[in-house]
Amino acid sequence: MLDIHYFSEKITAMNAVTLKKNGSIVYNGNTVKSDAINLLSAQITLEDRYTLRSFFEMLDKYTLFAKLNAFLPMYTEQYRTCPENGCDGGMLDYLEFSKTVEMIGVPDKRLEIYSSLIGLHASEASEIKSMQLAHLLDLPLKLGRLKHIVFGDRVDIFEFDTVYTLFEFIDGIAWELSFHVTPEQCELRR
């Protein structure tokens, strides 16, 4: 008798990559040497102590990834002007990348699916739009759970374990940075 769960786990493992804190990608136990466009649909896991700096180091190692989103070249250049360490701003514990499925006007109006990059301090979520990239680079970056939001007479929020693809991760962070990071002269002082 076939064990479907066994084969499902094997297929998932074959299509999974680990993003290392030094910016490398590991696939099937080996560090990927090429630009790895064929891995964009792979499920990701993040190495412990992965940071936003790790993300930019990945873009430097796999240069084609920086062409996936129009905002990435600008932020890659900004990253290169930041100090080599100590870029955590001291206001947040970590950054969380998550996915949201939002149902608006249920049952037949609209469904939105989007990614978010937020800061967390003492389990409280904070927007990062007023923070400089230089205050975010060395914060740990974690993958969050999927939030399912249903609007009706009351708001219901459910959270689920989920997977993220490499493409979702790259494009989602680029999209969020395009809204969240402000020029240094516009930064709000705290």
Short mmCIF file of N, CA, C and O in Angstrom, two decimals, residues 101-112 148-156 158:
data_model
loop_
_atom_site.label_atom_id
_atom_site.label_comp_id
_atom_site.label_asym_id
_atom_site.label_seq_id
_atom_site.Cartn_x
_atom_site.Cartn_y
_atom_site.Cartn_z
N VAL A 101 -4.49 36.51 3.64
CA VAL A 101 -5.61 36.29 2.73
C VAL A 101 -6.78 37.02 3.37
O VAL A 101 -7.17 36.72 4.50
N GLU A 102 -7.31 38.02 2.67
CA GLU A 102 -8.35 38.86 3.23
C GLU A 102 -9.61 38.77 2.37
O GLU A 102 -9.57 39.04 1.17
N MET A 103 -10.70 38.40 2.99
CA MET A 103 -11.99 38.33 2.30
C MET A 103 -12.79 39.57 2.68
O MET A 103 -13.04 39.82 3.85
N ILE A 104 -13.17 40.34 1.68
CA ILE A 104 -13.88 41.60 1.90
C ILE A 104 -15.25 41.50 1.24
O ILE A 104 -15.35 41.19 0.06
N GLY A 105 -16.31 41.77 1.99
CA GLY A 105 -17.64 41.68 1.44
C GLY A 105 -18.04 40.25 1.12
O GLY A 105 -18.65 39.99 0.09
N VAL A 106 -17.70 39.34 1.97
CA VAL A 106 -17.95 37.91 1.79
C VAL A 106 -19.45 37.70 1.58
O VAL A 106 -20.25 38.36 2.22
N PRO A 107 -19.92 36.82 0.75
CA PRO A 107 -19.17 35.76 0.10
C PRO A 107 -18.74 36.05 -1.32
O PRO A 107 -17.98 35.29 -1.90
N ASP A 108 -19.19 37.11 -1.95
CA ASP A 108 -18.92 37.20 -3.38
C ASP A 108 -18.31 38.52 -3.84
O ASP A 108 -18.47 38.89 -4.99
N LYS A 109 -17.65 39.22 -3.01
CA LYS A 109 -17.14 40.53 -3.39
C LYS A 109 -15.68 40.51 -3.83
O LYS A 109 -15.37 40.65 -4.98
N ARG A 110 -14.76 40.32 -2.89
CA ARG A 110 -13.35 40.45 -3.24
C ARG A 110 -12.48 39.61 -2.31
O ARG A 110 -12.75 39.51 -1.12
N LEU A 111 -11.40 39.07 -2.87
CA LEU A 111 -10.41 38.33 -2.11
C LEU A 111 -9.05 38.93 -2.44
O LEU A 111 -8.69 39.06 -3.61
N GLU A 112 -8.31 39.34 -1.41
CA GLU A 112 -6.97 39.90 -1.60
C GLU A 112 -5.96 39.01 -0.90
O GLU A 112 -6.18 38.55 0.22
N HIS A 148 -5.67 34.73 7.91
CA HIS A 148 -6.89 34.73 7.11
C HIS A 148 -7.88 35.66 7.80
O HIS A 148 -8.28 35.41 8.93
N ILE A 149 -8.24 36.73 7.11
CA ILE A 149 -9.11 37.75 7.69
C ILE A 149 -10.44 37.75 6.95
O ILE A 149 -10.48 37.82 5.73
N VAL A 150 -11.54 37.68 7.72
CA VAL A 150 -12.88 37.72 7.17
C VAL A 150 -13.60 38.92 7.76
O VAL A 150 -13.75 39.04 8.97
N PHE A 151 -14.01 39.84 6.90
CA PHE A 151 -14.79 40.99 7.37
C PHE A 151 -16.27 40.68 7.23
O PHE A 151 -16.73 40.21 6.23
N GLY A 152 -17.02 41.02 8.23
CA GLY A 152 -18.46 40.88 8.23
C GLY A 152 -18.97 41.80 9.30
O GLY A 152 -18.52 42.93 9.45
N ASP A 153 -19.91 41.32 10.10
CA ASP A 153 -20.39 42.11 11.23
C ASP A 153 -19.28 42.29 12.26
O ASP A 153 -19.27 43.24 13.02
N ARG A 154 -18.36 41.34 12.30
CA ARG A 154 -17.21 41.44 13.19
C ARG A 154 -15.98 40.97 12.42
O ARG A 154 -16.10 40.40 11.36
N VAL A 155 -14.84 41.23 12.94
CA VAL A 155 -13.61 40.82 12.26
C VAL A 155 -13.15 39.50 12.86
O VAL A 155 -12.98 39.38 14.07
N ASP A 156 -12.94 38.52 12.00
CA ASP A 156 -12.39 37.23 12.42
C ASP A 156 -11.02 37.07 11.79
O ASP A 156 -10.86 37.26 10.58
N PHE A 158 -7.90 34.31 11.53
CA PHE A 158 -7.41 32.96 11.78
C PHE A 158 -5.97 32.90 11.32
O PHE A 158 -5.60 33.56 10.35
#
